mmCIF file of C-alpha atoms in Angstrom:
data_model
loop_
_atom_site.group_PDB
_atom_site.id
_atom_site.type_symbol
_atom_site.label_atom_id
_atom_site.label_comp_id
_atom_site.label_asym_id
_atom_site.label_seq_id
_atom_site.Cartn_x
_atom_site.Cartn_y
_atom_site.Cartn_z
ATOM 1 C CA UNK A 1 -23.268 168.872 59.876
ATOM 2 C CA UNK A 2 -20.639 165.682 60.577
ATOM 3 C CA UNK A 3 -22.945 164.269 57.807
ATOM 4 C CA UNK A 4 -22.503 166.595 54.985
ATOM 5 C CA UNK A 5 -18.499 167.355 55.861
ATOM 6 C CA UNK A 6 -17.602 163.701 55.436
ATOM 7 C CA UNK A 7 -19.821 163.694 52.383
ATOM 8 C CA UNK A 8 -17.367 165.876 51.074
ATOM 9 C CA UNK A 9 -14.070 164.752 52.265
ATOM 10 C CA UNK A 10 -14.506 161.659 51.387
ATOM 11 C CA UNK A 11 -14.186 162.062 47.952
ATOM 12 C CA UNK A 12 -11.537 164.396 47.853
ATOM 13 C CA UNK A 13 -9.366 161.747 50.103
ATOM 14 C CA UNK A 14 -10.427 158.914 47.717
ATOM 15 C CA UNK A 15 -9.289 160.741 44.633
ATOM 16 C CA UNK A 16 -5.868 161.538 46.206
ATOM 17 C CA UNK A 17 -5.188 158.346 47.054
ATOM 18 C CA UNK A 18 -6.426 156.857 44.195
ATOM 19 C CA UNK A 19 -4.031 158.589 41.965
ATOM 20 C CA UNK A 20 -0.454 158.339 41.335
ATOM 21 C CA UNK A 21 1.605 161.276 40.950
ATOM 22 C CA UNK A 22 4.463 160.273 38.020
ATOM 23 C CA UNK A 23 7.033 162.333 40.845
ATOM 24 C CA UNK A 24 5.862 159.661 43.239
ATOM 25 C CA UNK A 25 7.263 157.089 41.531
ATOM 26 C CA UNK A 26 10.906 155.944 42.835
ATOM 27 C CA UNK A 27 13.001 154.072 40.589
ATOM 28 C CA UNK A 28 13.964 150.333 42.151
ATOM 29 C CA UNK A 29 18.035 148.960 41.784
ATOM 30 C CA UNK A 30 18.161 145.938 39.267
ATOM 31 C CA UNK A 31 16.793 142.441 40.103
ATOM 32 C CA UNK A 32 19.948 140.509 40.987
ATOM 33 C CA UNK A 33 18.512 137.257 40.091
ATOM 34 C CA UNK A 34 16.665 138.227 36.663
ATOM 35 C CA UNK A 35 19.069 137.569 34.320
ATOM 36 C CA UNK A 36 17.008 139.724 31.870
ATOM 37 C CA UNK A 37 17.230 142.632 29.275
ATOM 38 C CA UNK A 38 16.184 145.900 31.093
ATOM 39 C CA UNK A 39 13.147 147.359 28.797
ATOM 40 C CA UNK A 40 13.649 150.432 27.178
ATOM 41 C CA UNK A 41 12.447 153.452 27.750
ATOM 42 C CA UNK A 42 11.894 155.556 24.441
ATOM 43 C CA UNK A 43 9.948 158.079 23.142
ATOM 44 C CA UNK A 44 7.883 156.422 20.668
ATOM 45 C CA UNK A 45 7.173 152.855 21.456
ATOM 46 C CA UNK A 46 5.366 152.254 18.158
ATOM 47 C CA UNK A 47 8.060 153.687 16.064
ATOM 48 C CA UNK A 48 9.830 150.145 15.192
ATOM 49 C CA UNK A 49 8.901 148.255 12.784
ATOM 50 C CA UNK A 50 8.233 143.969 14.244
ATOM 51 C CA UNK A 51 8.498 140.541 12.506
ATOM 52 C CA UNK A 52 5.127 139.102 13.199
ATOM 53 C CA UNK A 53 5.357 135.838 16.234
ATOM 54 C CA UNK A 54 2.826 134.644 18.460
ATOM 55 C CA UNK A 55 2.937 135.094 22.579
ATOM 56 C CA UNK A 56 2.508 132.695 25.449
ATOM 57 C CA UNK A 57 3.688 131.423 28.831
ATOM 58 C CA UNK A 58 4.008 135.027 30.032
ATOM 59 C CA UNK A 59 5.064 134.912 33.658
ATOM 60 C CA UNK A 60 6.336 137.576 36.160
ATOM 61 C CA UNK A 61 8.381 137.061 38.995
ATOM 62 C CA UNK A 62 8.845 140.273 41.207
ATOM 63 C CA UNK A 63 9.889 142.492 38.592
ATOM 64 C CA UNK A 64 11.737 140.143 35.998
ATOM 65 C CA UNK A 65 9.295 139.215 32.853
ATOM 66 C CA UNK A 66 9.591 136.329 31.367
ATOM 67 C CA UNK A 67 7.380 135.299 27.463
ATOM 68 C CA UNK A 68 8.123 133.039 25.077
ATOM 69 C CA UNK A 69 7.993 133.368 21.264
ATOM 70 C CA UNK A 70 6.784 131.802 18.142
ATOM 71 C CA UNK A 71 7.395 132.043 14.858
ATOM 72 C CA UNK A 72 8.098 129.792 11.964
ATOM 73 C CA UNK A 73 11.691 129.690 10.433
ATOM 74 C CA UNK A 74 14.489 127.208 10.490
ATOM 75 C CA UNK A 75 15.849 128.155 13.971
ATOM 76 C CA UNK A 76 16.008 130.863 16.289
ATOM 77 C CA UNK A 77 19.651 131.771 17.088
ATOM 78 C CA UNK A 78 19.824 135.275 15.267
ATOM 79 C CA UNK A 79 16.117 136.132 17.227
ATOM 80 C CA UNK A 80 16.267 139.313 18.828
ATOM 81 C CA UNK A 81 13.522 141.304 21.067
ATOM 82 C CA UNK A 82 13.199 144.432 22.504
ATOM 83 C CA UNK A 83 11.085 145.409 25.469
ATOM 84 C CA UNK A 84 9.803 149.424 24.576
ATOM 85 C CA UNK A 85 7.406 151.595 26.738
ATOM 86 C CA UNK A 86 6.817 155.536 26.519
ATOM 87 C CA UNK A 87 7.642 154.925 30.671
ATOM 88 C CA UNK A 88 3.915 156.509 31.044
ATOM 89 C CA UNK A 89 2.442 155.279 34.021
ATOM 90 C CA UNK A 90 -1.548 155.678 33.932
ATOM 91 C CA UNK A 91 -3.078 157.661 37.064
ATOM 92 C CA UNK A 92 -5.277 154.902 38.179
ATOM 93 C CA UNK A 93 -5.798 152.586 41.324
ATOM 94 C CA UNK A 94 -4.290 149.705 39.902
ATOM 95 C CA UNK A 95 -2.030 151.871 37.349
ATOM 96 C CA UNK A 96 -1.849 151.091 34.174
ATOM 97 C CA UNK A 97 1.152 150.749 32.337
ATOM 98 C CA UNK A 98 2.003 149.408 28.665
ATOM 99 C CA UNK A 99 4.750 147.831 26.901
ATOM 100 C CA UNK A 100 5.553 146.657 23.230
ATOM 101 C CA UNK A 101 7.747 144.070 21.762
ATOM 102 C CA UNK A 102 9.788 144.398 19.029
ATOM 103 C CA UNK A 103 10.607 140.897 17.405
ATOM 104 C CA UNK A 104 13.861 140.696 14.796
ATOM 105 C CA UNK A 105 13.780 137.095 13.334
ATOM 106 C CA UNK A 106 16.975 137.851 11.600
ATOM 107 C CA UNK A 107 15.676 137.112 8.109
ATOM 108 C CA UNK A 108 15.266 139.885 5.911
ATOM 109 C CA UNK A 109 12.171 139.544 3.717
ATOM 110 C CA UNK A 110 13.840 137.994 1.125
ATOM 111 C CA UNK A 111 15.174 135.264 2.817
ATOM 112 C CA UNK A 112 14.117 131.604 2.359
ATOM 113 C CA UNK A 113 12.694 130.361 5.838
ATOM 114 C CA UNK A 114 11.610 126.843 7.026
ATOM 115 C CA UNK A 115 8.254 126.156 8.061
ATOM 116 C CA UNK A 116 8.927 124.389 11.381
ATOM 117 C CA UNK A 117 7.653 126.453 14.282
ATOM 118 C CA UNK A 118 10.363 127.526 16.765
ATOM 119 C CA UNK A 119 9.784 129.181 20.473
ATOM 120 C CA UNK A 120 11.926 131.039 22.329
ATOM 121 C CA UNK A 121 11.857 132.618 25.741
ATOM 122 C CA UNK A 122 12.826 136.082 26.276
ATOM 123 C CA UNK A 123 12.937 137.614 30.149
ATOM 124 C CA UNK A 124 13.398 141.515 30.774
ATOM 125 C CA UNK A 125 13.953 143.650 34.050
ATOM 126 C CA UNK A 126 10.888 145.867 34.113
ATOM 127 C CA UNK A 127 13.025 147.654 37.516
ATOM 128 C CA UNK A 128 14.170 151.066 35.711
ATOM 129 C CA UNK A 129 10.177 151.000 34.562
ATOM 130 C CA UNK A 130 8.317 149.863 37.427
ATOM 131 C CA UNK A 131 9.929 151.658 40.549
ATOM 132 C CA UNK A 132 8.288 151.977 43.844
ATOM 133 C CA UNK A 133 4.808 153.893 43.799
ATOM 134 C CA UNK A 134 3.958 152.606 40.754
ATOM 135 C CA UNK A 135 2.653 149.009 42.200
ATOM 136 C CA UNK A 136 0.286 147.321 41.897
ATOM 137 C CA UNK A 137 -0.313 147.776 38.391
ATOM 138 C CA UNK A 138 -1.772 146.351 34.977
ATOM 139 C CA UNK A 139 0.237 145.646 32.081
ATOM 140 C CA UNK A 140 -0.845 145.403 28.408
ATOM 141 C CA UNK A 141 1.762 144.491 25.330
ATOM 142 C CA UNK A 142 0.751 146.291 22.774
ATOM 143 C CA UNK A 143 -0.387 144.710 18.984
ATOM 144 C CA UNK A 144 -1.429 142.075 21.595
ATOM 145 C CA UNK A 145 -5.036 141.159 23.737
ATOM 146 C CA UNK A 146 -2.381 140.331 26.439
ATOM 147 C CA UNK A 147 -2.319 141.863 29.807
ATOM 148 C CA UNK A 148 -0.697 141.124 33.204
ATOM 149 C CA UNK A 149 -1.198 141.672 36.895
ATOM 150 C CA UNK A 150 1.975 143.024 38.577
ATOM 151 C CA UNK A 151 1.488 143.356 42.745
#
């Protein structure tokens, strides 16, 4: 009978743990030392329109995110990006989360660009995203094969 009632419970305690309850998730204060955007939260990540660049070097350190990028053009002073997630976190054990970057090279498309390729590093406070419960988790950017483990 001790058989067939842990049979049982086991389950149901393994599917309670492994999910994460959005209410369970406490919002951390900013990183002090990431000297980062915070990422937005919006309704519809997708919404904005992105110049096209390439990603790389993407790091994480505690909460602050740090990527550079690419893009050819004649310098990168008037690049802008935006962090964006829905602030969904996915019920799994790790969760799963998702962000999307929204590049501005400054040039609008009629604008005569140099073909030298520029990189840039961009670092965001994922804090008002990521808050306590919803650790460890996977990352993915969006438009990108890109993910990241975050303990």
């Amino acid at each position: 009978m001790k058989n067939v009632f842990f049979f049982f419970l086991f389950p149901l305690v393994f599917a309670c743990t492994a999910c994460q309850d959005d209410d369970d998730i406490v919002p951390l204060p900013s990183d002090p030392n990431c000297n980062g955007e915070l990422v937005k939260i919006v309704a519809d990540p997708l919404g904005p329109v992105s110049d096209t660049y390439g990603l790389s070097n993407v790091q994480i350190e505690g909460l602050c995110l740090s990527f550079t990028l690419t893009k050819t053009g004649c310098g990168s002073d008037g690049w802008t990006a935006d962090l964006l997630t829905d602030g969904a976190v996915a019920e799994s054990l790790p969760t799963q989360t998702a962000v999307r970057i929204v590049f501005d090279d400054g040039i609008d498309n009629g604008g005569v660009t140099c073909q030298a390729e520029i990189s840039r590093e961009f670092t965001f406070d994922l804090t008002p995203y990521l808050g306590e419960g919803a650790l460890p988790t996977t990352l993915s950017f969006l438009d990108t094969d890109e993910t990241l483990a975050i303990e």
